[in-house]
Tab-separated table of C-alpha atoms and ligand atoms in Angstrom:
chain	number	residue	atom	x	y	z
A	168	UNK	CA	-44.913	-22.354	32.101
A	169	UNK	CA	-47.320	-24.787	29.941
A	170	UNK	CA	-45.893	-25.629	26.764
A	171	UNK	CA	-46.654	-26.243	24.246
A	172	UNK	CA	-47.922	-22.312	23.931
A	173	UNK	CA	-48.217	-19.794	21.864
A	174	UNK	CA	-47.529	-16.331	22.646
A	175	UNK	CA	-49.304	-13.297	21.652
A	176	UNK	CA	-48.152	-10.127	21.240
A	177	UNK	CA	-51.190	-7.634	21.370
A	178	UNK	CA	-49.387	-4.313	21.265
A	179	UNK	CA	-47.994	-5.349	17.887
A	180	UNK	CA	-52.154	-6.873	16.835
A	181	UNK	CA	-52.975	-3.190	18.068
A	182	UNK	CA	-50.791	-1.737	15.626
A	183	UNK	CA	-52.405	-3.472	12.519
A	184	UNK	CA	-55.716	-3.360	13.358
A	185	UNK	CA	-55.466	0.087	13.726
A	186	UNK	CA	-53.205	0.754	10.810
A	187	UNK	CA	-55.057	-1.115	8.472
A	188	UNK	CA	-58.718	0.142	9.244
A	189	UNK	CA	-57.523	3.843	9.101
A	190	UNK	CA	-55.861	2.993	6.045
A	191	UNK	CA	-59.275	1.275	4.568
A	192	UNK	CA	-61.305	4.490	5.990
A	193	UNK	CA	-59.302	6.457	4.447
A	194	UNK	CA	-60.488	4.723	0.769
A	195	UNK	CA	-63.864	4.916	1.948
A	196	UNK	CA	-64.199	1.038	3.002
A	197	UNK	CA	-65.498	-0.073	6.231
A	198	UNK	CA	-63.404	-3.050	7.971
A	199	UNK	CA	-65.497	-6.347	8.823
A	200	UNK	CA	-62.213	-7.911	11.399
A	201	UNK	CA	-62.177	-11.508	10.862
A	202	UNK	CA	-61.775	-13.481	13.964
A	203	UNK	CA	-62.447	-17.108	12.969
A	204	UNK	CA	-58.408	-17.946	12.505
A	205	UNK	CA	-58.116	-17.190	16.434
A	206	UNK	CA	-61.299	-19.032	17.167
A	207	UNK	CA	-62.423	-15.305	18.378
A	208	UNK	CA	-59.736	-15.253	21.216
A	209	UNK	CA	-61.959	-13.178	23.406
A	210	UNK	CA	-58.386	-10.981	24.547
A	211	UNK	CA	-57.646	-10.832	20.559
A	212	UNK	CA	-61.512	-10.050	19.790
A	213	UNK	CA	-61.260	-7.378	22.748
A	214	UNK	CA	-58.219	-5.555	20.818
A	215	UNK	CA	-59.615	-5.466	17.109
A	216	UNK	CA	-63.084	-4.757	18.294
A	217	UNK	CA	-61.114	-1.567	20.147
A	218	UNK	CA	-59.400	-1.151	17.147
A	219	UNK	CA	-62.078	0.964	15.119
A	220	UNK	CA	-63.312	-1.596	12.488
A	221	UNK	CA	-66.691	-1.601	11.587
A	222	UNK	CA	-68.049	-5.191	12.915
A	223	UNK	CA	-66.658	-8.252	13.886
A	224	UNK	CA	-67.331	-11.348	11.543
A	225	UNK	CA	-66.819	-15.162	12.233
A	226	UNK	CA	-67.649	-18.191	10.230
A	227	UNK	CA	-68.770	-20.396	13.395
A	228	UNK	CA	-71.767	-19.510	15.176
A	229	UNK	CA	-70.151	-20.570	18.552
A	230	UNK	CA	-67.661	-17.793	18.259
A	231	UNK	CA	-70.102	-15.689	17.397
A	232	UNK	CA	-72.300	-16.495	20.695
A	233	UNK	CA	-68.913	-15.357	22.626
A	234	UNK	CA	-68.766	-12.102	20.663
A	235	UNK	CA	-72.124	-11.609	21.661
A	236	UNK	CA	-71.277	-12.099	25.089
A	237	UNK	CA	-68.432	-9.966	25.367
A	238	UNK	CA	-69.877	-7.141	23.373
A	239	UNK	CA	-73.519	-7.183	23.525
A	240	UNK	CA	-73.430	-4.050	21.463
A	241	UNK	CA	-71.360	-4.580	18.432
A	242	UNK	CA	-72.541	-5.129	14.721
A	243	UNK	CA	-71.829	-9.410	14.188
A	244	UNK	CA	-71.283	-11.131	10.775
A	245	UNK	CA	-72.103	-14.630	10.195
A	246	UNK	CA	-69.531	-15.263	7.816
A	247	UNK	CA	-69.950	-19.200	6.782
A	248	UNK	CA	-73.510	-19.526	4.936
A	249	UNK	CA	-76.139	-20.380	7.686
A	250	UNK	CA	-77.650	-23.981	7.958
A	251	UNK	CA	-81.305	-24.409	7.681
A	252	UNK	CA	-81.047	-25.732	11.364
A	253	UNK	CA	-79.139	-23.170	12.630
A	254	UNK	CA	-81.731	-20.202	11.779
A	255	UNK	CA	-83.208	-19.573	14.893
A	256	UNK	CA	-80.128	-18.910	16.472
A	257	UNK	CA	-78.677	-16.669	13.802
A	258	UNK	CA	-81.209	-14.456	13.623
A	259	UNK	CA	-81.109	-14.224	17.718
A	260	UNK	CA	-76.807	-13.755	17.853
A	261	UNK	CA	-75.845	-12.118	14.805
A	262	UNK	CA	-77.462	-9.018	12.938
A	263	UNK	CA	-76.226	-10.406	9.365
A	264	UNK	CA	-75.732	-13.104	7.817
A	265	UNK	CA	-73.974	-14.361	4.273
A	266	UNK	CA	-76.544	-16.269	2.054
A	267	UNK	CA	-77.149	-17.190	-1.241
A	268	UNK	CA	-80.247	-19.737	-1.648
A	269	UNK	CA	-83.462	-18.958	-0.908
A	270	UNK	CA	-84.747	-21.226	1.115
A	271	UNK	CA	-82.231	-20.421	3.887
A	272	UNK	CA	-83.574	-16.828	3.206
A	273	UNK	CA	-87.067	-17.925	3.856
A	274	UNK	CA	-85.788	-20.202	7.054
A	275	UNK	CA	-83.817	-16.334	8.475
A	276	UNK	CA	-87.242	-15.030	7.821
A	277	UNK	CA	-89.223	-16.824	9.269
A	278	UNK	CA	-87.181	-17.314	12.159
A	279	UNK	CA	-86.713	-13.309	12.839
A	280	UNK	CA	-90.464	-13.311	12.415
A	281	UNK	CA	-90.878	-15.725	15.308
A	282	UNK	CA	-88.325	-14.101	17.427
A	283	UNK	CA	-89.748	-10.795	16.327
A	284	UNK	CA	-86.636	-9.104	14.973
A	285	UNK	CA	-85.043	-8.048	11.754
A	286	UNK	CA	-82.147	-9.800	9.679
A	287	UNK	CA	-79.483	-8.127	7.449
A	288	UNK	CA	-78.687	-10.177	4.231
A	289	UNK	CA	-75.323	-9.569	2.465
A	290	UNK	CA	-76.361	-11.674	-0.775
A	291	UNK	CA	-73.183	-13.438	-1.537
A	292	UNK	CA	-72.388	-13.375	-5.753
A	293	UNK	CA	-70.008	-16.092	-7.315
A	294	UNK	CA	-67.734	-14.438	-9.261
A	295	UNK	CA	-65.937	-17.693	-10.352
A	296	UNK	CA	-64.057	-18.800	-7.445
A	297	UNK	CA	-66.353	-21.053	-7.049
A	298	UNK	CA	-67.293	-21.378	-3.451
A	299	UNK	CA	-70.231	-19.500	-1.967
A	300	UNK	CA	-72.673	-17.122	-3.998
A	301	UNK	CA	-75.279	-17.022	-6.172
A	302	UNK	CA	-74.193	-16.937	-10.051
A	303	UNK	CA	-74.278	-13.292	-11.667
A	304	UNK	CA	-77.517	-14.120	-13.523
A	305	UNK	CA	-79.403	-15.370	-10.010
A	306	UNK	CA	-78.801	-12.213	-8.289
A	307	UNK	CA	-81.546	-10.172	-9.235
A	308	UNK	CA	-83.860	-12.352	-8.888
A	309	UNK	CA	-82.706	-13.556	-5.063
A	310	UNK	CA	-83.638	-10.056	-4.398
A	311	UNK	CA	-86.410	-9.552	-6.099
A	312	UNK	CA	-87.629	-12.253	-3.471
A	313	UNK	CA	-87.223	-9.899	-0.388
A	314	UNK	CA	-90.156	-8.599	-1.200
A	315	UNK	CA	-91.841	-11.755	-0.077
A	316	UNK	CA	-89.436	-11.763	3.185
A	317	UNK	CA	-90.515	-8.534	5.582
A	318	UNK	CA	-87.996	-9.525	8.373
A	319	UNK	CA	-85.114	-9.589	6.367
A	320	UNK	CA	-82.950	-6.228	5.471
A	321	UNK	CA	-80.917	-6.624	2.233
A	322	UNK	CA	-78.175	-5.099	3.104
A	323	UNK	CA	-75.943	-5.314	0.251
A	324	UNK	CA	-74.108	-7.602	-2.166
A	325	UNK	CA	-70.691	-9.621	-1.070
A	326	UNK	CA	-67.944	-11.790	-2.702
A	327	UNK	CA	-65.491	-14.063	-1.655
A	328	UNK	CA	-62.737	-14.716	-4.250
A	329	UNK	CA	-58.707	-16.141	-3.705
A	330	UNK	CA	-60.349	-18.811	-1.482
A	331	UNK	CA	-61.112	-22.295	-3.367
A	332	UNK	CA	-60.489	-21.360	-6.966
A	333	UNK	CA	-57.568	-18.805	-6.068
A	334	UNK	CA	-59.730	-16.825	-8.509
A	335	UNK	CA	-57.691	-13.050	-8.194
A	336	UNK	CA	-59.735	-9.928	-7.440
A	337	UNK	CA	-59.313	-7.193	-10.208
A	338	UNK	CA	-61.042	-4.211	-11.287
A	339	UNK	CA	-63.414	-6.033	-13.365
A	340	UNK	CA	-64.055	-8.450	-10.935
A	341	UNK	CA	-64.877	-5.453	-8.501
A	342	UNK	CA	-66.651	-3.291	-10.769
A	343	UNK	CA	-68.927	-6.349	-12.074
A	344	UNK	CA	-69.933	-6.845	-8.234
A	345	UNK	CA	-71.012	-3.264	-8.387
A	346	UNK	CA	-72.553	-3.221	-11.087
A	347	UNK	CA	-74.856	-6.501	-9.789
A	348	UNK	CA	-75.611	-3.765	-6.546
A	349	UNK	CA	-76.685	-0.811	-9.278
A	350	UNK	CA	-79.144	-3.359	-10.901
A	351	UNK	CA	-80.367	-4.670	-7.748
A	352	UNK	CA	-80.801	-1.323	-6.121
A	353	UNK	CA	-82.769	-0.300	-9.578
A	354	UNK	CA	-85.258	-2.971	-9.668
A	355	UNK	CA	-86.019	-2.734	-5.554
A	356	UNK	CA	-85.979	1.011	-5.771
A	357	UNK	CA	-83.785	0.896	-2.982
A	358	UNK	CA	-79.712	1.858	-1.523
A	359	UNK	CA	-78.028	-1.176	-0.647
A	360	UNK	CA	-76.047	-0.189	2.322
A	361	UNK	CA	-72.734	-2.322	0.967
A	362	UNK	CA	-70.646	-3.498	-1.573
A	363	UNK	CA	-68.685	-6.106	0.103
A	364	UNK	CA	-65.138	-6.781	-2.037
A	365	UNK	CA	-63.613	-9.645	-0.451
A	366	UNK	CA	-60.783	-10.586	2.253
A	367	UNK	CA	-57.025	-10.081	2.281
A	368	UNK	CA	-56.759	-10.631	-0.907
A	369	UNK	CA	-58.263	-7.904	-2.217
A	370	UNK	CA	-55.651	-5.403	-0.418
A	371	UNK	CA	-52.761	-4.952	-3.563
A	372	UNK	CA	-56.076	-3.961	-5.360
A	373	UNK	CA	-56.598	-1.543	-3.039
A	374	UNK	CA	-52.871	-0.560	-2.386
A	375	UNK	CA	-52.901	0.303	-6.213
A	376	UNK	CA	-55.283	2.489	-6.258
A	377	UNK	CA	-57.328	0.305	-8.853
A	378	UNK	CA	-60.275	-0.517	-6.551
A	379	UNK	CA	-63.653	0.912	-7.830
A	380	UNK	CA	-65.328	3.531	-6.091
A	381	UNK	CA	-68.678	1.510	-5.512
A	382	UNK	CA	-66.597	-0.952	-3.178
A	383	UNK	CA	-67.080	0.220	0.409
A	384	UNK	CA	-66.433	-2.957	2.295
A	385	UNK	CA	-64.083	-5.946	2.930
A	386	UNK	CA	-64.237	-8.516	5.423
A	387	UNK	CA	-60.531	-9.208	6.537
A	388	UNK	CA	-58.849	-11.691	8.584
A	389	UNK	CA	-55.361	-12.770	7.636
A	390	UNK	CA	-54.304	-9.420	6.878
A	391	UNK	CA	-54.803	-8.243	10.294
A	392	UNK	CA	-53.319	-10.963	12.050
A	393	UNK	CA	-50.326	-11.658	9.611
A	394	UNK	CA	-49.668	-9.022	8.435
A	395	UNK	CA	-50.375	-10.098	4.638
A	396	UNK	CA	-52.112	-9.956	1.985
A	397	UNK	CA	-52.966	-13.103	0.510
A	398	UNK	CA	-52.385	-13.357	-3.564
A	399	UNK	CA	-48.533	-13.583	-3.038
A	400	UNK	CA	-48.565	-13.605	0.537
A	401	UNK	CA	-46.242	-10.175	-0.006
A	402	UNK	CA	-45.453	-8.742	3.693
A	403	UNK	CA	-48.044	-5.194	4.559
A	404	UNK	CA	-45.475	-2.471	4.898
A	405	UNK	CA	-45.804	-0.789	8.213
A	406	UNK	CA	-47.512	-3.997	9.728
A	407	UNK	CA	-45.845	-6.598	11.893
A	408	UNK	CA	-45.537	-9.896	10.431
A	409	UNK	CA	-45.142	-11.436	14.107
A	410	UNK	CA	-47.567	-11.197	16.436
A	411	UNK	CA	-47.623	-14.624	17.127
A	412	UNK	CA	-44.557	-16.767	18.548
A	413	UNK	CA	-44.931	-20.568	19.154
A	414	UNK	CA	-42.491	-22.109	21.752
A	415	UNK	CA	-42.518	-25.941	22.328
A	416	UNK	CA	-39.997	-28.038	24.287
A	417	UNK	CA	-37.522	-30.420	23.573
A	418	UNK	CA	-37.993	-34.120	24.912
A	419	UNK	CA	-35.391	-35.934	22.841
A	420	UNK	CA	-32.089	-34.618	21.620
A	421	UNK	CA	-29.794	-37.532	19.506
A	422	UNK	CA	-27.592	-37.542	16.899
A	423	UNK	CA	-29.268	-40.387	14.120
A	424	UNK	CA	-29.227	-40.861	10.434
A	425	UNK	CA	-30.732	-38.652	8.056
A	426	UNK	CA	-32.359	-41.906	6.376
A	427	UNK	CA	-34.367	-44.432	8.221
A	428	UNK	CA	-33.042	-48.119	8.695
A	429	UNK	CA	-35.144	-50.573	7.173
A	430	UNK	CA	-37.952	-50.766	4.304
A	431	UNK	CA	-39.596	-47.887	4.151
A	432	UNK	CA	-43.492	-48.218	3.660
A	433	UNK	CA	-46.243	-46.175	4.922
A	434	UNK	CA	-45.905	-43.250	7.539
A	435	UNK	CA	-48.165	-42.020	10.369
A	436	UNK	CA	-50.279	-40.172	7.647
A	437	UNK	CA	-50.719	-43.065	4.759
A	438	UNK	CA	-47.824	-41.385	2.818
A	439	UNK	CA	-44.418	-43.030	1.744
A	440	UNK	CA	-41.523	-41.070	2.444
A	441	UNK	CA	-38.368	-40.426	0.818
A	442	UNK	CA	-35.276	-39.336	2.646
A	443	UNK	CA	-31.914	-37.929	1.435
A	444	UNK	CA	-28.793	-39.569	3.142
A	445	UNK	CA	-26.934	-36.754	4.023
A	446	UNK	CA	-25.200	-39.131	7.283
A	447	UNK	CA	-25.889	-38.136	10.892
A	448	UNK	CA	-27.483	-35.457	11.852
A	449	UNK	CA	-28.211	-33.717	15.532
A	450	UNK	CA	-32.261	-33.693	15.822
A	451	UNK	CA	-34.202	-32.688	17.997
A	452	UNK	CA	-38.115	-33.625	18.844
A	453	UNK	CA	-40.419	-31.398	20.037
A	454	UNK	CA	-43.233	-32.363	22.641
A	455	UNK	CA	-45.872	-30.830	19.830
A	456	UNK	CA	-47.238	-32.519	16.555
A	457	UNK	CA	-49.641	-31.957	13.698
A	458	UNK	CA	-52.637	-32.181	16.268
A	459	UNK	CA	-51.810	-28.426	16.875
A	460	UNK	CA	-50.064	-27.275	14.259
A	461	UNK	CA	-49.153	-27.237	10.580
A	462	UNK	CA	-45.541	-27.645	10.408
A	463	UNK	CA	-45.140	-25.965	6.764
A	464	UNK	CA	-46.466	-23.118	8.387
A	465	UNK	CA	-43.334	-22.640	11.131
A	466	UNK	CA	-40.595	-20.694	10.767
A	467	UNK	CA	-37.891	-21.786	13.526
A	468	UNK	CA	-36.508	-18.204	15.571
A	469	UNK	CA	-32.906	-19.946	15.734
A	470	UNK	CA	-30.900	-20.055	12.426
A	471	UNK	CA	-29.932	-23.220	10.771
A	472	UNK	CA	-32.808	-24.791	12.327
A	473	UNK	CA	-34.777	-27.248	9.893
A	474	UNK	CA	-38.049	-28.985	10.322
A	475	UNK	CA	-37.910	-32.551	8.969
A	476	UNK	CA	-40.881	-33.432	9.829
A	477	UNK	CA	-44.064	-34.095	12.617
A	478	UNK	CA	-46.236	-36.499	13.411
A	479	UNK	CA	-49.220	-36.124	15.734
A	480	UNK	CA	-47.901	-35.428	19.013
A	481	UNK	CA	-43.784	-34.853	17.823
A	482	UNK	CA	-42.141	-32.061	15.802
A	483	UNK	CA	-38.471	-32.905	14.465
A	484	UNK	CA	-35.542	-30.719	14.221
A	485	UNK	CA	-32.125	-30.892	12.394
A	486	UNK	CA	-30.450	-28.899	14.700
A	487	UNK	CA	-27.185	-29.983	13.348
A	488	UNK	CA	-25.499	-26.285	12.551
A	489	UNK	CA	-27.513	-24.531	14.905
A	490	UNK	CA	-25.569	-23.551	18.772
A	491	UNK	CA	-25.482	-25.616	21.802
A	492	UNK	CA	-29.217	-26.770	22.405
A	493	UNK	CA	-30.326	-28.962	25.493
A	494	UNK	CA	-33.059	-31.100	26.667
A	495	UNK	CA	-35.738	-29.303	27.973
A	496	UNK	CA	-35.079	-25.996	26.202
A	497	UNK	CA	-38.124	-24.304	24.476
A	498	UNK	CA	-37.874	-23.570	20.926
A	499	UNK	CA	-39.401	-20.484	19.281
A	500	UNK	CA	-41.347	-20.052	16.092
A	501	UNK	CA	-42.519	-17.206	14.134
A	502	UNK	CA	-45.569	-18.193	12.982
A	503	UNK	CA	-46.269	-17.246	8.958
A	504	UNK	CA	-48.907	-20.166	7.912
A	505	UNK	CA	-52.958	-19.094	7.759
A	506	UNK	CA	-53.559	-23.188	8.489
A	507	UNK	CA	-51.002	-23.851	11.035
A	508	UNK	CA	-52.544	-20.150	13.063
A	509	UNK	CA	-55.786	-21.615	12.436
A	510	UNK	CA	-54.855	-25.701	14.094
A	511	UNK	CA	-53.023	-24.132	16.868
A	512	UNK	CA	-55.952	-21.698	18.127
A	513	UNK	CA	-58.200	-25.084	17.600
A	514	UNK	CA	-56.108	-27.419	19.168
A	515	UNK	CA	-57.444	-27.869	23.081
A	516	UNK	CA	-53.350	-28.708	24.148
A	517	UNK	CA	-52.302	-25.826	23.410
A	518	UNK	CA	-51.851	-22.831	25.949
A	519	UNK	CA	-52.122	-18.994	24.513
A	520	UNK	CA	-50.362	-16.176	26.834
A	521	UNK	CA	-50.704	-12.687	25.645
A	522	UNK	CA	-48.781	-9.784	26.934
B	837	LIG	C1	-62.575	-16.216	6.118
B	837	LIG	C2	-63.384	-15.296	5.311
B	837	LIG	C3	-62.925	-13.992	5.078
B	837	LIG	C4	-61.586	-13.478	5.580
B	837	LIG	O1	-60.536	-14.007	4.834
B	837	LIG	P1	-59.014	-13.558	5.115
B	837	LIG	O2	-58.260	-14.159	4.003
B	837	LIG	O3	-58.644	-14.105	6.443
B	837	LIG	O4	-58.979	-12.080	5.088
B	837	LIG	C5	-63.742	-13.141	4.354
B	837	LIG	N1	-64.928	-13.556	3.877
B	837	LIG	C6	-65.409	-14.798	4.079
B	837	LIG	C7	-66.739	-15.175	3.521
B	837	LIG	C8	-64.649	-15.715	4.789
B	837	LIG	O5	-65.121	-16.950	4.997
C-alpha cells in the first residue's frame, strides 16, 4: 500500500450522480458535472459521465484535453473564462466556453474560423458576486455583437454566484438572469438554448420549489462529490456525504506538552501561534502535510481524535483519549472540505485507489 492515499468509493459517487441528475431532470434542468475538484479523475469522470448528466465541465483546459480523450463524443464546458492565448485550443477541445468580454469573443471566433468549426458561448452575467460576467446593463449589447462573430453559437446566458462575494442565489436573482435571456432572445430574434443558474449553491433554491421556470441549467460540482449544497454546507438527503476516505500513516507517536518550550515567534507559514497548556498530551504525526491537504477540511474516522495542526509534509494528532494506536498504523479521514478535496487530487504525492 502507498500512503499517503486517498480512497474512493465509486459505488457511493454512482449513487449521487445519478440521484441528483434525475432529481434535476425531473425540474426540467440539465446537469453540467463539475470535475475540476478531482482534477477530472479519468475513473471519477468515467462514472459521472455514465451517470446521465448532460456534459462534463472543467475550469482547466488540461482536464479538459483528457475528457476529450476519454470521451471523444461528449458535450465539454470550459468553465474558467478562456485566455486570449488559449483560443485556438478551446475552440479545437471544448464545444463551449464561459465568456464575458469581447475581445476573447472575437479571439474564439476567429480561432473556430481558422480551424473551421463552430463555438457555443454561454455569456456569463454578474449578478453581484462579483467574479466573472458581464454587468446586467452589458449583456445585450455582448450579444448584439454575435452578429459580427459567424463561428460562434450563443448558446445561452450563465451565472456564477456563492463563489467570491458569497452573494446567495434567490428567486430574484434567478428570475433577473431570465429575464436578461428574454431580452436577449428579443433583440437577436432568436431561442437561447440555456439559462444557466449556478453551482451547488443554487440546490435549497431548487429543493424549495422557488426556482423559476426559465432556469434549465446548473453546472454542479461539490454537490455531486460531497454530497452538499454549498450556502450552509447542509448534508443532500439521500446522498452520501463520504465518498472519499483519506488514510495517512503514523511516523512519530510521543507523549509532549500541549505548549511549546521556548519563545514562540513565527511558524512554518509566517503566523504566530498560540497554544493552550492543557499538560501532556499523546500526539501523533502523520507522514502527510498541507502540500496535499487542507487540514480544516479533515474529519478524523476514530473518535476523540483532534488535529492540532500540519505543516508541509506532517499532520499532528492529539490522540490522547482515543484507543491503543501504534507506529505505523494508518489513520482514516472522512473528507468534508471543498479545498482540502481539491489540494489532495492536485498534490503529485498522493496515491488515489478506487474500488
Ligand atoms: C467551479 C464552478 C462551478 C461548480 O461549483 P460547485 O460549487 O462545485 O458546484 C460552476 N460554475 C463555475 C463557473 C465554476 O467555476
Amino acid at each position: 500500500m502507498i500512503y499517503p492515499r486517498v480512497e474512493i468509493d465509486l459505488a457511493k459517487l454512482r449513487h449521487n450522480v445519478q440521484y441528483l441528475s434525475q432529481y434535476c431532470e425531473r425540474r426540467g434542468i440539465a446537469v453540467a458535472a463539475v470535475t475540476k475538484v478531482t482534477a477530472a479523475y479519468p475513473e471519477i469522470a468515467r462514472v459521472i459521465y455514465d451517470g446521465g448528466v448532460c456534459q462534463l465541465a472543467d475550469s482547466r483546459l488540461e482536464n479538459l484535453k483528457r475528457l476529450r480523450f476519454m470521451f471523444p463524443d461528449a458535450e465539454l464546458v470550459l468553465l474558467r473564462l478562456p485566455m486570449l492565448s488559449q483560443a485556438d485550443e478551446v475552440v479545437q477541445t471544448v464545444d463551449i466556453s464561459l465568456a464575458s468580454e469581447l475581445e476573447t469573443l472575437r479571439a474564439l471566433n476567429e480561432a473556430a474560423r481558422k480551424a473551421d468549426t463552430e463555438h457555443g458561448i454561454l455569456l456569463m452575467i454578474d449578478l453581484g458576486d462579483l467574479r466573472e460576467g458581464a454587468w446586467p446593463d452589458e449583456a445585450v449589447d455582448l450579444a448584439r455583437a454575435f452578429k459580427d462573430f459567424p463561428y460562434l453559437n450563443l448558446e445561452g446566458v450563465g451565472t456564477n454566484l456563492a463563489c467570491y462575494g458569497g452573494v446567495i442565489p434567490n428567486h430574484e436573482k434567478m428570475a433577473q438572469l431570465v429575464s436578461i435571456k428574454e431580452q436577449i432572445e428579443e433583440v437577436l430574434a432568436t431561442n437561447l438554448r440555456w439559462v444557466s443558474g449556478g453551482n451547488s449553491a443554487n440546490w435549497k433554491l431548487l429543493e424549495s420549489g422557488e426556482m423559476p421556470k426559465g432556469i434549465n441549467h446548473l453546472r454542479i460540482g461539490e454537490a455531486l462529490l460531497l454530497g452538499r449544497e454549498t450556502v450552509n454546507r447542509t448534508p443532500i438527503d439521500s446522498m452520501h456525504q463520504d465518498v472519499f476516505t483519506l488514510c495517512a500513516e503514523v511516523i512519530e507517536l510521543k507523549t509532549k506538552p500541549s505548549a511549546p518550550i521556548g519563545q514562540v515567534g513565527q511558524d512554518a507559514f509566517g503566523k504566530t501561534p498560540t497554544f493552550h497548556d492543557r499538560g501532556k498530551h499523546r500526539r501523533a504525526i502523520l507522514a502527510v502535510g498541507r502540500q496535499d491537504v487542507v487540514p480544516e477540511g479533515l474529519n478524523p474516522e476514530i473518535p476523540g481524535m483532534q488535529i492540532l495542526g500540519a505543516s508541509s509534509d506532517h499532520l499532528i494528532l492529539d490522540v490522547e483519549d482515543t484507543g491503543p494506536i501504534s507506529l505505523g498504523d494508518t489513520i482514516r479521514f472522512k473528507i468534508h472540505g471543498y479545498s482540502a478535496l481539491l489540494a489532495l487530487f492536485t498534490s503529485g504525492y498522493v496515491d488515489k485507489v478506487t474500488f
